[in-house]
Amino acid sequence: MDIKLLDIKFDSVKHETLDMLGIEWLIARLDLIHPIVSGNKLYKLYFYVQDAITNNKTILVTKGGAYSNHLVASAYYAQLNGLKSIGLVRGEKAKHQSHTLTQCEAWGMQLAYISREDYPLINENNIQQYVSFDKKHCFFIPEGGYGNSGTKGASHIMEAISSLNPSYITTAVGTGCTLSGLLYNKKSQAKIIAVPVLKGFHDLEKNMSDLLASQTPINFEVFNDYHFGGYAKKNEVLLQFMNAFYVENNIPTDFVYTGKMIYGIWDKINAGYFPKESKIISIHTGGLQGNLSLPKGTLVF
Ligand SMILES: *Cc1c(COP(=O)(O)O)cnc(C)c1O
């Protein structure tokens, strides 16, 4: 793996509650991989891009919303590998373009806006109707990097983490692809804790069984109560928590994924969920560029 994907920094959370409970809490800083393109998306892209290169494809085609961490990661990673990229964006072109899409274009991604009706129908077999290049040069990556290659890529996150022998590994969950990657890599005995950021996310089990094939995940639990009303929803409690966590630990989080996950783990620590001498590693999956959509001054970092 390249761009230092395996060179993960771990920061320790300091708090008297943790000392009192005898709990060690580390944050795996995938957000430090790159200032804008941070986190799990680069791992998920790795094998797709390898496949594209092996098959002599020169153009990556993928899709996402106007604030998509995946789109910006794809634009960057394509450029890094000398590939062109096309981003199929959900919905109309906005009057004020998001910073995410501006950044995508800065990394050479060509954007095309797809109506909300057509967007869900885009797949590997029909991309020709959305792109002007010949399909034979194009390599399609599903939204969010979701799929077997994404799972395999995400499983590499475990390489760096398992050597620290944690008793718990926690991650925010969107599609469950990263989570499946952690479970796919059997190196660790740790219990894996998933914190979904979507409300009533019923597809998680289905997605996991798709991605993990016949493997039944054991030693795994879902904390369902930390979605804060749904995807990209937020409130003062969450934002204040993120600010306080930053002030105390110097670790920035994002309001869509990692802020909610860290909040949830902290809440469960305080509720006595984790036994004495637990060693928890929470994966900071990145996504910090998403905070730029918040009004200035909302966050102290
Ligand atoms: C996409 C994303 C996730 C969710 O990953 P899945 O593999 O879809 O579950 C978590 N955190 C951040 C910062 C992300 O951008």
mmCIF file of C-alpha atoms and ligand atoms in Angstrom:
data_model
loop_
_atom_site.group_PDB
_atom_site.id
_atom_site.type_symbol
_atom_site.label_atom_id
_atom_site.label_comp_id
_atom_site.label_asym_id
_atom_site.label_seq_id
_atom_site.Cartn_x
_atom_site.Cartn_y
_atom_site.Cartn_z
ATOM 1 C CA MET A 1 0.000 0.000 0.000
ATOM 2 C CA ASP A 2 1.169 3.509 -0.705
ATOM 3 C CA ILE A 3 0.777 7.094 0.558
ATOM 4 C CA LYS A 4 1.659 5.879 4.037
ATOM 5 C CA LEU A 5 -1.617 4.018 4.410
ATOM 6 C CA LEU A 6 -0.060 1.611 6.861
ATOM 7 C CA ASP A 7 1.786 4.221 8.842
ATOM 8 C CA ILE A 8 -1.020 5.094 11.257
ATOM 9 C CA LYS A 9 -0.472 7.408 14.203
ATOM 10 C CA PHE A 10 -2.246 6.604 17.474
ATOM 11 C CA ASP A 11 -3.235 9.271 19.972
ATOM 12 C CA SER A 12 -4.215 8.508 23.498
ATOM 13 C CA VAL A 13 -7.311 10.168 24.988
ATOM 14 C CA LYS A 14 -6.580 11.578 28.432
ATOM 15 C CA HIS A 15 -9.353 11.963 30.984
ATOM 16 C CA GLU A 16 -9.677 11.290 34.683
ATOM 17 C CA THR A 17 -12.749 9.129 34.056
ATOM 18 C CA LEU A 18 -10.591 6.827 31.940
ATOM 19 C CA ASP A 19 -7.944 6.654 34.685
ATOM 20 C CA MET A 20 -10.602 5.948 37.281
ATOM 21 C CA LEU A 21 -12.141 3.155 35.201
ATOM 22 C CA GLY A 22 -8.753 1.770 34.201
ATOM 23 C CA ILE A 23 -9.537 2.108 30.508
ATOM 24 C CA GLU A 24 -7.050 2.922 27.778
ATOM 25 C CA TRP A 25 -8.563 4.724 24.789
ATOM 26 C CA LEU A 26 -6.587 5.267 21.605
ATOM 27 C CA ILE A 27 -7.628 7.004 18.421
ATOM 28 C CA ALA A 28 -6.216 5.609 15.166
ATOM 29 C CA ARG A 29 -5.630 8.800 13.192
ATOM 30 C CA LEU A 30 -6.518 7.872 9.619
ATOM 31 C CA ASP A 31 -7.496 11.516 9.308
ATOM 32 C CA LEU A 32 -3.814 12.451 9.234
ATOM 33 C CA ILE A 33 -3.118 10.630 5.976
ATOM 34 C CA HIS A 34 -3.921 13.738 3.971
ATOM 35 C CA PRO A 35 -5.320 17.146 5.013
ATOM 36 C CA ILE A 36 -8.330 16.942 2.708
ATOM 37 C CA VAL A 37 -8.547 13.360 1.559
ATOM 38 C CA SER A 38 -8.439 11.737 4.909
ATOM 39 C CA GLY A 39 -9.401 8.385 6.205
ATOM 40 C CA ASN A 40 -11.030 5.169 5.182
ATOM 41 C CA LYS A 41 -11.935 6.183 1.625
ATOM 42 C CA LEU A 42 -8.354 5.851 0.441
ATOM 43 C CA TYR A 43 -8.161 2.289 1.754
ATOM 44 C CA LYS A 44 -11.438 1.441 0.084
ATOM 45 C CA LEU A 45 -10.187 2.823 -3.239
ATOM 46 C CA TYR A 46 -6.885 1.002 -3.253
ATOM 47 C CA PHE A 47 -7.876 -2.269 -4.945
ATOM 48 C CA TYR A 48 -10.304 -0.636 -7.350
ATOM 49 C CA VAL A 49 -7.505 1.540 -8.657
ATOM 50 C CA GLN A 50 -5.139 -1.424 -8.857
ATOM 51 C CA ASP A 51 -7.783 -3.239 -10.939
ATOM 52 C CA ALA A 52 -8.249 -0.226 -13.184
ATOM 53 C CA ILE A 53 -4.517 0.016 -13.842
ATOM 54 C CA THR A 54 -4.105 -3.723 -14.401
ATOM 55 C CA ASN A 55 -6.912 -3.640 -16.952
ATOM 56 C CA ASN A 56 -5.444 -0.638 -18.776
ATOM 57 C CA LYS A 57 -8.350 1.619 -17.910
ATOM 58 C CA THR A 58 -7.491 5.308 -17.930
ATOM 59 C CA ILE A 59 -10.628 6.914 -16.528
ATOM 60 C CA LEU A 60 -12.197 6.312 -13.135
ATOM 61 C CA VAL A 61 -15.942 6.905 -13.085
ATOM 62 C CA THR A 62 -17.776 7.112 -9.788
ATOM 63 C CA LYS A 63 -20.733 8.802 -8.136
ATOM 64 C CA GLY A 64 -21.609 10.713 -4.984
ATOM 65 C CA GLY A 65 -23.368 13.679 -3.425
ATOM 66 C CA ALA A 66 -22.112 17.264 -3.417
ATOM 67 C CA TYR A 67 -20.336 16.763 -0.063
ATOM 68 C CA SER A 68 -19.079 13.270 -0.701
ATOM 69 C CA ASN A 69 -15.821 12.271 0.962
ATOM 70 C CA HIS A 70 -15.654 9.472 -1.577
ATOM 71 C CA LEU A 71 -15.772 11.772 -4.605
ATOM 72 C CA VAL A 72 -12.975 13.973 -3.352
ATOM 73 C CA ALA A 73 -10.880 10.928 -2.413
ATOM 74 C CA SER A 74 -11.454 9.453 -5.871
ATOM 75 C CA ALA A 75 -10.422 12.682 -7.596
ATOM 76 C CA TYR A 76 -7.218 12.852 -5.584
ATOM 77 C CA TYR A 77 -6.358 9.188 -5.872
ATOM 78 C CA ALA A 78 -7.004 9.142 -9.612
ATOM 79 C CA GLN A 79 -4.668 12.083 -10.119
ATOM 80 C CA LEU A 80 -2.035 10.505 -7.897
ATOM 81 C CA ASN A 81 -2.135 7.417 -10.115
ATOM 82 C CA GLY A 82 -2.131 9.301 -13.405
ATOM 83 C CA LEU A 83 -5.747 8.483 -14.214
ATOM 84 C CA LYS A 84 -8.554 10.753 -15.351
ATOM 85 C CA SER A 85 -11.687 10.862 -13.251
ATOM 86 C CA ILE A 86 -15.353 11.576 -13.768
ATOM 87 C CA GLY A 87 -17.696 12.293 -10.877
ATOM 88 C CA LEU A 88 -21.411 11.755 -11.398
ATOM 89 C CA VAL A 89 -23.016 14.081 -8.875
ATOM 90 C CA ARG A 90 -26.470 13.551 -7.396
ATOM 91 C CA GLY A 91 -28.947 16.280 -8.262
ATOM 92 C CA GLU A 92 -28.782 19.652 -9.994
ATOM 93 C CA LYS A 93 -25.738 21.874 -10.154
ATOM 94 C CA ALA A 94 -26.032 24.239 -7.185
ATOM 95 C CA LYS A 95 -25.752 28.024 -7.465
ATOM 96 C CA HIS A 96 -22.938 27.931 -4.942
ATOM 97 C CA GLN A 97 -20.754 24.966 -5.628
ATOM 98 C CA SER A 98 -19.716 23.001 -2.548
ATOM 99 C CA HIS A 99 -16.079 23.210 -1.477
ATOM 100 C CA THR A 100 -16.019 19.423 -1.967
ATOM 101 C CA LEU A 101 -16.842 19.653 -5.658
ATOM 102 C CA THR A 102 -14.497 22.597 -6.139
ATOM 103 C CA GLN A 103 -11.730 20.463 -4.688
ATOM 104 C CA CYS A 104 -12.704 17.543 -6.934
ATOM 105 C CA GLU A 105 -12.317 19.787 -9.980
ATOM 106 C CA ALA A 106 -9.009 21.109 -8.708
ATOM 107 C CA TRP A 107 -7.767 17.509 -8.817
ATOM 108 C CA GLY A 108 -8.930 17.172 -12.392
ATOM 109 C CA MET A 109 -12.242 15.442 -11.867
ATOM 110 C CA GLN A 110 -14.813 16.152 -14.530
ATOM 111 C CA LEU A 111 -18.256 16.549 -12.999
ATOM 112 C CA ALA A 112 -21.627 15.674 -14.483
ATOM 113 C CA TYR A 113 -24.902 16.320 -12.671
ATOM 114 C CA ILE A 114 -27.448 13.534 -12.684
ATOM 115 C CA SER A 115 -31.101 13.961 -11.779
ATOM 116 C CA ARG A 116 -32.254 12.468 -8.502
ATOM 117 C CA GLU A 117 -34.455 10.047 -10.442
ATOM 118 C CA ASP A 118 -31.630 8.725 -12.608
ATOM 119 C CA TYR A 119 -28.912 8.829 -9.980
ATOM 120 C CA PRO A 120 -29.795 5.614 -8.115
ATOM 121 C CA LEU A 121 -29.917 3.755 -11.435
ATOM 122 C CA ILE A 122 -26.312 4.489 -12.399
ATOM 123 C CA ASN A 123 -24.227 1.344 -12.438
ATOM 124 C CA GLU A 124 -21.295 -0.279 -14.158
ATOM 125 C CA ASN A 125 -23.400 -1.404 -17.110
ATOM 126 C CA ASN A 126 -25.009 1.889 -18.069
ATOM 127 C CA ILE A 127 -22.296 4.502 -17.466
ATOM 128 C CA GLN A 128 -21.897 5.060 -21.206
ATOM 129 C CA GLN A 129 -25.073 7.139 -21.226
ATOM 130 C CA TYR A 130 -23.538 9.536 -18.687
ATOM 131 C CA VAL A 131 -19.987 9.933 -19.963
ATOM 132 C CA SER A 132 -18.658 11.205 -23.273
ATOM 133 C CA PHE A 133 -15.598 8.937 -23.280
ATOM 134 C CA ASP A 134 -15.659 5.465 -24.739
ATOM 135 C CA LYS A 135 -16.738 3.064 -22.019
ATOM 136 C CA LYS A 136 -13.857 0.736 -22.792
ATOM 137 C CA HIS A 137 -11.454 3.213 -21.165
ATOM 138 C CA CYS A 138 -13.594 3.625 -18.058
ATOM 139 C CA PHE A 139 -13.485 1.820 -14.744
ATOM 140 C CA PHE A 140 -16.557 2.216 -12.546
ATOM 141 C CA ILE A 141 -16.282 2.437 -8.769
ATOM 142 C CA PRO A 142 -19.553 2.117 -6.829
ATOM 143 C CA GLU A 143 -20.712 4.954 -4.570
ATOM 144 C CA GLY A 144 -18.603 5.220 -1.445
ATOM 145 C CA GLY A 145 -16.232 2.530 -2.727
ATOM 146 C CA TYR A 146 -18.791 0.006 -1.554
ATOM 147 C CA GLY A 147 -18.059 -3.546 -2.709
ATOM 148 C CA ASN A 148 -15.691 -6.471 -2.326
ATOM 149 C CA SER A 149 -12.628 -4.487 -3.384
ATOM 150 C CA GLY A 150 -13.560 -1.776 -0.903
ATOM 151 C CA THR A 151 -13.883 -4.346 1.861
ATOM 152 C CA LYS A 152 -10.544 -5.875 0.990
ATOM 153 C CA GLY A 153 -8.921 -2.448 1.027
ATOM 154 C CA ALA A 154 -10.508 -1.540 4.349
ATOM 155 C CA SER A 155 -9.274 -4.795 5.842
ATOM 156 C CA HIS A 156 -5.783 -3.317 5.641
ATOM 157 C CA ILE A 157 -6.715 -0.791 8.314
ATOM 158 C CA MET A 158 -6.519 -3.767 10.635
ATOM 159 C CA GLU A 159 -2.875 -4.446 9.768
ATOM 160 C CA ALA A 160 -1.685 -1.503 11.778
ATOM 161 C CA ILE A 161 -4.234 -1.802 14.557
ATOM 162 C CA SER A 162 -4.103 -5.469 15.459
ATOM 163 C CA SER A 163 -0.458 -5.317 16.531
ATOM 164 C CA LEU A 164 -1.517 -3.096 19.435
ATOM 165 C CA ASN A 165 -3.739 -5.868 20.805
ATOM 166 C CA PRO A 166 -6.870 -3.865 21.534
ATOM 167 C CA SER A 167 -9.825 -5.470 23.297
ATOM 168 C CA TYR A 168 -12.261 -3.252 21.349
ATOM 169 C CA ILE A 169 -12.091 -1.620 17.941
ATOM 170 C CA THR A 170 -14.746 0.953 17.099
ATOM 171 C CA THR A 171 -15.739 2.587 13.835
ATOM 172 C CA ALA A 172 -18.418 4.858 12.419
ATOM 173 C CA VAL A 173 -20.629 3.102 9.892
ATOM 174 C CA GLY A 174 -22.129 4.400 6.659
ATOM 175 C CA THR A 175 -22.613 1.464 4.311
ATOM 176 C CA GLY A 176 -20.796 -1.011 6.545
ATOM 177 C CA CYS A 177 -18.041 -1.619 4.012
ATOM 178 C CA THR A 178 -15.263 -0.449 6.326
ATOM 179 C CA LEU A 179 -16.775 -2.435 9.166
ATOM 180 C CA SER A 180 -16.864 -5.539 6.963
ATOM 181 C CA GLY A 181 -13.228 -4.942 6.113
ATOM 182 C CA LEU A 182 -12.329 -4.994 9.797
ATOM 183 C CA LEU A 183 -14.276 -8.200 10.307
ATOM 184 C CA TYR A 184 -12.814 -9.731 7.133
ATOM 185 C CA ASN A 185 -9.331 -9.463 8.508
ATOM 186 C CA LYS A 186 -9.195 -12.064 11.213
ATOM 187 C CA LYS A 187 -5.955 -10.878 12.737
ATOM 188 C CA SER A 188 -7.477 -9.426 15.869
ATOM 189 C CA GLN A 189 -9.365 -10.988 18.772
ATOM 190 C CA ALA A 190 -10.873 -7.599 19.546
ATOM 191 C CA LYS A 191 -14.594 -7.026 19.761
ATOM 192 C CA ILE A 192 -15.636 -4.750 16.899
ATOM 193 C CA ILE A 193 -18.119 -2.011 17.703
ATOM 194 C CA ALA A 194 -20.082 -0.321 14.938
ATOM 195 C CA VAL A 195 -21.696 3.084 15.348
ATOM 196 C CA PRO A 196 -24.113 3.734 12.453
ATOM 197 C CA VAL A 197 -24.607 7.374 11.467
ATOM 198 C CA LEU A 198 -27.901 6.675 9.715
ATOM 199 C CA LYS A 199 -31.165 6.374 11.567
ATOM 200 C CA GLY A 200 -32.789 2.940 11.582
ATOM 201 C CA PHE A 201 -30.168 1.556 9.248
ATOM 202 C CA HIS A 202 -31.770 -1.710 8.249
ATOM 203 C CA ASP A 203 -29.427 -2.554 5.396
ATOM 204 C CA LEU A 204 -26.392 -3.091 7.571
ATOM 205 C CA GLU A 205 -26.940 -6.811 8.066
ATOM 206 C CA LYS A 206 -27.716 -7.328 4.400
ATOM 207 C CA ASN A 207 -24.668 -5.319 3.319
ATOM 208 C CA MET A 208 -22.460 -7.233 5.694
ATOM 209 C CA SER A 209 -23.657 -10.593 4.481
ATOM 210 C CA ASP A 210 -23.099 -9.459 0.872
ATOM 211 C CA LEU A 211 -19.600 -8.264 1.607
ATOM 212 C CA LEU A 212 -18.511 -10.997 3.948
ATOM 213 C CA ALA A 213 -20.004 -13.859 1.893
ATOM 214 C CA SER A 214 -20.298 -16.883 4.079
ATOM 215 C CA GLN A 215 -18.419 -15.512 7.051
ATOM 216 C CA THR A 216 -20.644 -14.851 10.010
ATOM 217 C CA PRO A 217 -19.257 -12.045 12.087
ATOM 218 C CA ILE A 218 -18.758 -12.898 15.694
ATOM 219 C CA ASN A 219 -17.591 -10.686 18.509
ATOM 220 C CA PHE A 220 -19.300 -7.671 17.106
ATOM 221 C CA GLU A 221 -21.899 -5.204 18.399
ATOM 222 C CA VAL A 222 -23.839 -2.255 16.992
ATOM 223 C CA PHE A 223 -24.475 0.903 19.022
ATOM 224 C CA ASN A 224 -27.618 2.170 17.341
ATOM 225 C CA ASP A 225 -28.395 5.262 19.381
ATOM 226 C CA TYR A 226 -25.842 7.789 18.177
ATOM 227 C CA HIS A 227 -27.108 8.873 14.768
ATOM 228 C CA PHE A 228 -28.375 12.259 16.096
ATOM 229 C CA GLY A 229 -31.521 12.099 13.982
ATOM 230 C CA GLY A 230 -30.010 10.704 10.787
ATOM 231 C CA TYR A 231 -27.342 11.110 8.145
ATOM 232 C CA ALA A 232 -25.556 14.490 8.393
ATOM 233 C CA LYS A 233 -28.039 15.638 11.071
ATOM 234 C CA LYS A 234 -26.493 17.426 14.020
ATOM 235 C CA ASN A 235 -27.374 19.390 17.114
ATOM 236 C CA GLU A 236 -25.707 21.611 19.708
ATOM 237 C CA VAL A 237 -24.896 18.655 21.951
ATOM 238 C CA LEU A 238 -22.863 17.019 19.205
ATOM 239 C CA LEU A 239 -21.106 20.197 18.106
ATOM 240 C CA GLN A 240 -20.234 21.158 21.676
ATOM 241 C CA PHE A 241 -18.908 17.681 22.308
ATOM 242 C CA MET A 242 -16.714 17.877 19.198
ATOM 243 C CA ASN A 243 -15.361 21.232 20.328
ATOM 244 C CA ALA A 244 -14.635 20.005 23.859
ATOM 245 C CA PHE A 245 -13.005 16.829 22.529
ATOM 246 C CA TYR A 246 -10.780 18.947 20.345
ATOM 247 C CA VAL A 247 -9.828 21.329 23.140
ATOM 248 C CA GLU A 248 -8.978 18.462 25.502
ATOM 249 C CA ASN A 249 -7.264 16.107 23.073
ATOM 250 C CA ASN A 250 -6.296 18.168 20.070
ATOM 251 C CA ILE A 251 -8.187 15.748 17.835
ATOM 252 C CA PRO A 252 -10.604 17.224 15.281
ATOM 253 C CA THR A 253 -13.651 15.137 14.333
ATOM 254 C CA ASP A 254 -16.294 15.570 11.622
ATOM 255 C CA PHE A 255 -19.997 16.022 12.315
ATOM 256 C CA VAL A 256 -21.210 13.348 9.878
ATOM 257 C CA TYR A 257 -19.204 10.325 11.039
ATOM 258 C CA THR A 258 -16.405 10.476 13.569
ATOM 259 C CA GLY A 259 -17.964 13.061 15.901
ATOM 260 C CA LYS A 260 -20.974 10.794 16.395
ATOM 261 C CA MET A 261 -18.863 7.668 16.829
ATOM 262 C CA ILE A 262 -16.545 9.244 19.409
ATOM 263 C CA TYR A 263 -19.541 10.725 21.226
ATOM 264 C CA GLY A 264 -21.150 7.290 21.359
ATOM 265 C CA ILE A 265 -18.061 5.551 22.654
ATOM 266 C CA TRP A 266 -17.530 8.218 25.311
ATOM 267 C CA ASP A 267 -21.174 7.867 26.371
ATOM 268 C CA LYS A 268 -20.814 4.087 26.673
ATOM 269 C CA ILE A 269 -17.571 4.458 28.619
ATOM 270 C CA ASN A 270 -19.417 6.685 31.077
ATOM 271 C CA ALA A 271 -22.307 4.220 31.229
ATOM 272 C CA GLY A 272 -19.912 1.475 32.335
ATOM 273 C CA TYR A 273 -20.163 -0.640 29.174
ATOM 274 C CA PHE A 274 -16.424 -1.272 28.938
ATOM 275 C CA PRO A 275 -14.853 -3.376 31.695
ATOM 276 C CA LYS A 276 -11.768 -2.371 33.623
ATOM 277 C CA GLU A 277 -8.507 -2.743 31.694
ATOM 278 C CA SER A 278 -10.233 -2.458 28.353
ATOM 279 C CA LYS A 279 -8.064 -1.166 25.562
ATOM 280 C CA ILE A 280 -10.258 0.598 23.053
ATOM 281 C CA ILE A 281 -9.037 1.713 19.649
ATOM 282 C CA SER A 282 -11.434 4.031 17.845
ATOM 283 C CA ILE A 283 -10.753 4.489 14.160
ATOM 284 C CA HIS A 284 -10.784 8.094 13.040
ATOM 285 C CA THR A 285 -12.052 7.488 9.518
ATOM 286 C CA GLY A 286 -11.380 11.072 8.451
ATOM 287 C CA GLY A 287 -13.986 13.093 6.588
ATOM 288 C CA LEU A 288 -12.880 16.413 8.038
ATOM 289 C CA GLN A 289 -13.429 18.248 4.762
ATOM 290 C CA GLY A 290 -17.173 17.855 5.415
ATOM 291 C CA ASN A 291 -16.934 20.350 8.289
ATOM 292 C CA LEU A 292 -16.335 23.116 5.740
ATOM 293 C CA SER A 293 -20.058 23.040 5.013
ATOM 294 C CA LEU A 294 -20.786 24.334 8.547
ATOM 295 C CA PRO A 295 -21.140 28.073 9.173
ATOM 296 C CA LYS A 296 -17.826 29.686 10.101
ATOM 297 C CA GLY A 297 -17.234 29.674 13.845
ATOM 298 C CA THR A 298 -19.395 26.602 14.542
ATOM 299 C CA LEU A 299 -16.296 24.627 15.425
ATOM 300 C CA VAL A 300 -13.231 25.867 17.260
ATOM 301 C CA PHE A 301 -10.897 23.980 14.926
HETATM 302 C C1 LIG B 1 -17.550 7.031 4.216
HETATM 303 C C2 LIG B 1 -17.164 7.257 5.617
HETATM 304 C C3 LIG B 1 -17.475 6.339 6.650
HETATM 305 C C4 LIG B 1 -18.335 5.138 6.423
HETATM 306 O O1 LIG B 1 -17.720 4.124 5.726
HETATM 307 P P1 LIG B 1 -18.544 2.849 5.254
HETATM 308 O O2 LIG B 1 -17.515 1.960 4.725
HETATM 309 O O3 LIG B 1 -19.496 3.334 4.188
HETATM 310 O O4 LIG B 1 -19.303 2.309 6.405
HETATM 311 C C5 LIG B 1 -17.024 6.605 7.923
HETATM 312 N N1 LIG B 1 -16.313 7.717 8.192
HETATM 313 C C6 LIG B 1 -16.005 8.621 7.247
HETATM 314 C C7 LIG B 1 -15.252 9.825 7.635
HETATM 315 C C8 LIG B 1 -16.412 8.422 5.931
HETATM 316 O O5 LIG B 1 -16.121 9.341 4.996
#
